[in-house]
Amino acid sequence: MTLQDRILNLLGLAMRARKLVTGEELVINEVRKGKVRLVILSTDASANTQKNIMNKCQSYNVKCLPFGSRHELGWAIGKDERVIIGVLDSGFAKKLKDMIHESDKGENL
């Protein structure tokens, strides 16, 4: 199983544990409330969405990482395409952060 598969599986697990919020409006609202620990943005999100989310995350000091396509993210959590996912649980957020950084290093070799 590849690291990417493991990340997607962990997202699915977090979804079943109800530790994720998806969709731009919902995620931004939860970021404002200080509940989101990590934002995952699909790599194929529009430039406008990326800018909007990155700015919002910066101003509220929330880590935002690009990962996967909208199809992969949606598939991982059992929904239609998803461009943005907010992770509410700090345990899931830390593990996902570490795994995404590890996958980024692997791609750069």
Coordinates of N, CA and C in Angstrom, one line a residue:
M1 N 0.9 -1.2 0.0 CA 0.0 0.0 0.0 C 0.9 1.2 0.0
T2 N 0.6 2.2 -0.9 CA 1.4 3.4 -1.0 C 1.1 4.3 0.1
L3 N 2.0 5.3 0.3 CA 1.8 6.3 1.4 C 0.5 7.1 1.0
Q4 N 0.3 7.4 -0.3 CA -0.9 8.1 -0.7 C -2.2 7.4 -0.3
D5 N -2.2 6.1 -0.5 CA -3.3 5.2 -0.1 C -3.6 5.3 1.4
R6 N -2.5 5.2 2.1 CA -2.6 5.3 3.6 C -3.2 6.6 4.1
I7 N -2.8 7.7 3.4 CA -3.3 9.0 3.7 C -4.8 9.1 3.4
L8 N -5.2 8.6 2.3 CA -6.6 8.5 1.9 C -7.4 7.7 2.8
N9 N -6.9 6.5 3.2 CA -7.5 5.6 4.2 C -7.7 6.3 5.5
L10 N -6.7 7.1 6.0 CA -6.8 7.8 7.2 C -7.9 8.9 7.2
L11 N -8.0 9.5 6.0 CA -9.1 10.5 5.8 C -10.4 9.9 5.9
G12 N -10.6 8.7 5.3 CA -11.8 7.9 5.4 C -12.2 7.6 6.9
L13 N -11.2 7.2 7.6 CA -11.3 6.8 9.0 C -11.8 8.1 9.8
A14 N -11.1 9.2 9.5 CA -11.5 10.5 10.2 C -12.9 10.9 9.9
M15 N -13.3 10.6 8.6 CA -14.7 11.0 8.2 C -15.7 10.1 9.0
R16 N -15.4 8.8 9.1 CA -16.3 7.9 9.8 C -16.4 8.3 11.3
A17 N -15.3 8.8 11.8 CA -15.2 9.3 13.2 C -15.8 10.7 13.4
R18 N -16.3 11.2 12.3 CA -16.9 12.6 12.3 C -16.0 13.7 12.8
K19 N -14.7 13.6 12.3 CA -13.7 14.5 12.7 C -13.3 15.4 11.5
L20 N -14.1 15.4 10.4 CA -13.9 16.2 9.3 C -15.0 17.1 8.9
V21 N -14.7 18.3 8.4 CA -15.8 19.1 7.7 C -15.3 19.3 6.3
T22 N -16.3 19.4 5.4 CA -15.9 19.5 4.0 C -16.7 20.7 3.4
G23 N -16.2 21.2 2.3 CA -16.9 22.3 1.6 C -16.3 23.6 2.1
E24 N -16.2 24.5 1.2 CA -15.5 25.8 1.5 C -16.1 26.6 2.6
E25 N -17.5 26.8 2.5 CA -18.2 27.6 3.5 C -18.0 27.0 4.9
L26 N -18.3 25.7 5.0 CA -18.3 25.0 6.3 C -16.9 25.0 6.9
V27 N -15.9 24.8 6.1 CA -14.5 24.8 6.6 C -14.1 26.2 7.1
I28 N -14.4 27.2 6.3 CA -14.1 28.6 6.7 C -14.8 28.9 8.0
N29 N -16.0 28.6 8.1 CA -16.7 28.8 9.4 C -16.1 28.2 10.6
E30 N -15.7 26.9 10.4 CA -15.0 26.2 11.5 C -13.6 26.7 11.8
V31 N -12.9 27.2 10.7 CA -11.6 27.8 11.0 C -11.8 29.1 11.8
R32 N -12.8 29.9 11.5 CA -13.1 31.1 12.2 C -13.4 30.8 13.7
K33 N -14.1 29.7 14.0 CA -14.4 29.3 15.3 C -13.2 28.7 16.1
G34 N -12.1 28.4 15.3 CA -10.9 27.8 15.9 C -11.0 26.4 16.1
K35 N -11.9 25.7 15.4 CA -12.1 24.2 15.6 C -11.2 23.4 14.7
V36 N -10.8 24.0 13.5 CA -10.1 23.2 12.5 C -8.6 23.2 12.9
R37 N -8.0 22.0 12.9 CA -6.5 21.8 13.2 C -5.7 21.8 11.9
L38 N -6.3 21.4 10.8 CA -5.5 21.2 9.6 C -6.5 21.3 8.4
V39 N -6.1 22.1 7.4 CA -7.0 22.1 6.2 C -6.2 21.4 5.0
I40 N -6.9 20.5 4.3 CA -6.3 19.9 3.2 C -7.0 20.4 2.0
L41 N -6.3 20.9 1.0 CA -6.8 21.5 -0.2 C -6.4 20.6 -1.4
S42 N -7.3 20.3 -2.2 CA -6.9 19.5 -3.4 C -6.0 20.2 -4.3
T43 N -5.1 19.5 -4.9 CA -4.1 20.1 -5.8 C -4.7 20.7 -7.0
D44 N -5.9 20.3 -7.4 CA -6.6 20.9 -8.6 C -7.6 21.9 -8.2
A45 N -7.5 22.5 -7.0 CA -8.5 23.6 -6.7 C -8.2 24.8 -7.5
S46 N -9.2 25.6 -7.8 CA -9.0 26.8 -8.6 C -8.1 27.8 -7.9
A47 N -7.4 28.6 -8.7 CA -6.5 29.6 -8.1 C -7.2 30.5 -7.1
N48 N -8.4 30.9 -7.4 CA -9.1 31.8 -6.5 C -9.4 31.1 -5.2
T49 N -9.9 29.8 -5.2 CA -10.1 29.1 -4.0 C -8.9 28.9 -3.2
Q50 N -7.8 28.5 -3.9 CA -6.5 28.4 -3.2 C -6.1 29.6 -2.4
K51 N -6.2 30.8 -3.1 CA -5.8 32.0 -2.5 C -6.7 32.4 -1.3
N52 N -8.0 32.2 -1.5 CA -9.0 32.5 -0.5 C -8.7 31.7 0.8
I53 N -8.5 30.3 0.6 CA -8.3 29.4 1.7 C -7.0 29.7 2.4
M54 N -5.9 29.8 1.6 CA -4.6 30.1 2.1 C -4.6 31.3 3.0
N55 N -5.2 32.4 2.5 CA -5.3 33.7 3.3 C -6.0 33.5 4.6
K56 N -7.2 32.8 4.5 CA -8.0 32.5 5.7 C -7.2 31.7 6.7
C57 N -6.5 30.7 6.2 CA -5.8 29.8 7.1 C -4.6 30.6 7.8
Q58 N -4.0 31.4 7.0 CA -2.9 32.2 7.5 C -3.3 33.2 8.6
S59 N -4.4 33.8 8.4 CA -4.9 34.8 9.4 C -5.4 34.2 10.7
Y60 N -5.8 32.9 10.6 CA -6.3 32.2 11.8 C -5.2 31.2 12.3
N61 N -4.0 31.2 11.6 CA -2.9 30.4 12.0 C -3.2 28.9 12.0
V62 N -3.8 28.4 10.9 CA -4.2 27.0 10.7 C -3.3 26.5 9.5
K63 N -2.7 25.4 9.7 CA -1.9 24.8 8.6 C -2.8 24.4 7.5
C64 N -2.3 24.7 6.2 CA -3.1 24.3 5.0 C -2.1 23.6 4.1
L65 N -2.5 22.4 3.7 CA -1.6 21.6 2.9 C -2.3 21.1 1.6
P66 N -1.6 21.2 0.5 CA -2.2 20.7 -0.8 C -1.9 19.2 -0.8
F67 N -3.0 18.4 -1.2 CA -2.8 17.0 -1.3 C -3.9 16.4 -2.2
G68 N -3.6 15.5 -3.1 CA -4.6 14.7 -3.9 C -5.4 15.6 -4.8
S69 N -6.1 14.9 -5.6 CA -7.1 15.6 -6.5 C -8.5 15.6 -5.8
R70 N -9.3 16.4 -6.4 CA -10.7 16.5 -5.8 C -11.4 15.2 -5.9
H71 N -11.1 14.4 -6.9 CA -11.7 13.0 -7.1 C -11.2 12.1 -5.9
E72 N -9.9 12.1 -5.7 CA -9.3 11.3 -4.7 C -9.8 11.6 -3.3
L73 N -9.9 12.9 -3.0 CA -10.4 13.4 -1.7 C -11.8 13.0 -1.5
G74 N -12.7 13.2 -2.5 CA -14.1 12.8 -2.4 C -14.2 11.3 -2.2
W75 N -13.5 10.6 -3.0 CA -13.5 9.1 -2.9 C -13.1 8.6 -1.6
A76 N -12.1 9.2 -1.0 CA -11.5 8.8 0.3 C -12.6 8.9 1.4
I77 N -13.4 9.9 1.3 CA -14.4 10.1 2.4 C -15.8 9.7 2.0
G78 N -15.9 9.0 0.9 CA -17.2 8.5 0.5 C -18.2 9.5 0.0
K79 N -17.7 10.6 -0.5 CA -18.6 11.7 -1.0 C -18.3 11.9 -2.5
D80 N -19.0 12.9 -3.1 CA -18.7 13.4 -4.4 C -17.3 14.2 -4.3
E81 N -16.9 14.7 -5.4 CA -15.6 15.5 -5.4 C -15.6 16.5 -4.2
R82 N -14.4 16.6 -3.6 CA -14.2 17.5 -2.5 C -12.9 18.3 -2.8
V83 N -13.0 19.6 -2.7 CA -11.8 20.4 -3.0 C -11.1 20.8 -1.6
I84 N -11.9 20.9 -0.6 CA -11.3 21.3 0.7 C -11.9 20.4 1.8
I85 N -11.0 20.1 2.7 CA -11.4 19.2 3.9 C -10.7 19.9 5.1
G86 N -11.5 20.1 6.2 CA -11.0 20.6 7.4 C -11.0 19.4 8.4
V87 N -9.8 19.2 9.1 CA -9.6 18.2 10.1 C -9.8 18.8 11.5
L88 N -10.8 18.3 12.2 CA -11.1 18.9 13.5 C -10.3 18.3 14.7
D89 N -9.8 17.1 14.5 CA -9.2 16.4 15.6 C -7.7 16.6 15.5
S90 N -7.0 16.9 16.6 CA -5.6 17.2 16.6 C -4.8 16.0 16.3
G91 N -5.2 14.8 16.8 CA -4.5 13.5 16.6 C -4.5 13.2 15.1
F92 N -5.6 13.2 14.5 CA -5.7 13.0 13.0 C -4.9 14.0 12.2
A93 N -5.0 15.3 12.7 CA -4.3 16.4 12.0 C -2.8 16.2 12.0
K94 N -2.3 15.8 13.2 CA -0.8 15.6 13.3 C -0.4 14.5 12.4
K95 N -1.1 13.4 12.5 CA -0.7 12.2 11.7 C -0.8 12.5 10.2
L96 N -1.9 13.2 9.7 CA -2.0 13.5 8.3 C -0.9 14.5 7.9
K97 N -0.6 15.5 8.7 CA 0.4 16.4 8.4 C 1.8 15.7 8.2
D98 N 2.1 14.8 9.1 CA 3.4 14.1 9.0 C 3.4 13.2 7.7
M99 N 2.3 12.5 7.4 CA 2.2 11.6 6.3 C 2.3 12.4 5.0
I100 N 1.6 13.6 4.9 CA 1.6 14.4 3.7 C 3.0 15.0 3.5
H101 N 3.7 15.4 4.5 CA 5.1 15.9 4.4 C 6.0 14.8 3.9
E102 N 5.8 13.6 4.4 CA 6.6 12.5 4.0 C 6.4 12.2 2.5
S103 N 5.1 12.2 2.1 CA 4.8 11.9 0.7 C 5.4 13.0 -0.2
D104 N 5.4 14.3 0.3 CA 6.0 15.4 -0.5 C 7.5 15.1 -0.7
K105 N 8.2 14.7 0.4 CA 9.6 14.4 0.3 C 9.9 13.3 -0.7
G106 N 9.0 12.3 -0.7 CA 9.2 11.1 -1.6 C 9.1 11.5 -3.1
E107 N 8.2 12.5 -3.4 CA 8.0 12.9 -4.7 C 9.1 13.8 -5.2
N108 N 9.9 14.4 -4.3 CA 10.9 15.3 -4.7 C 12.3 14.6 -5.0
L109 N 12.3 13.3 -4.7 CA 13.6 12.6 -4.9 C 13.9 12.4 -6.3

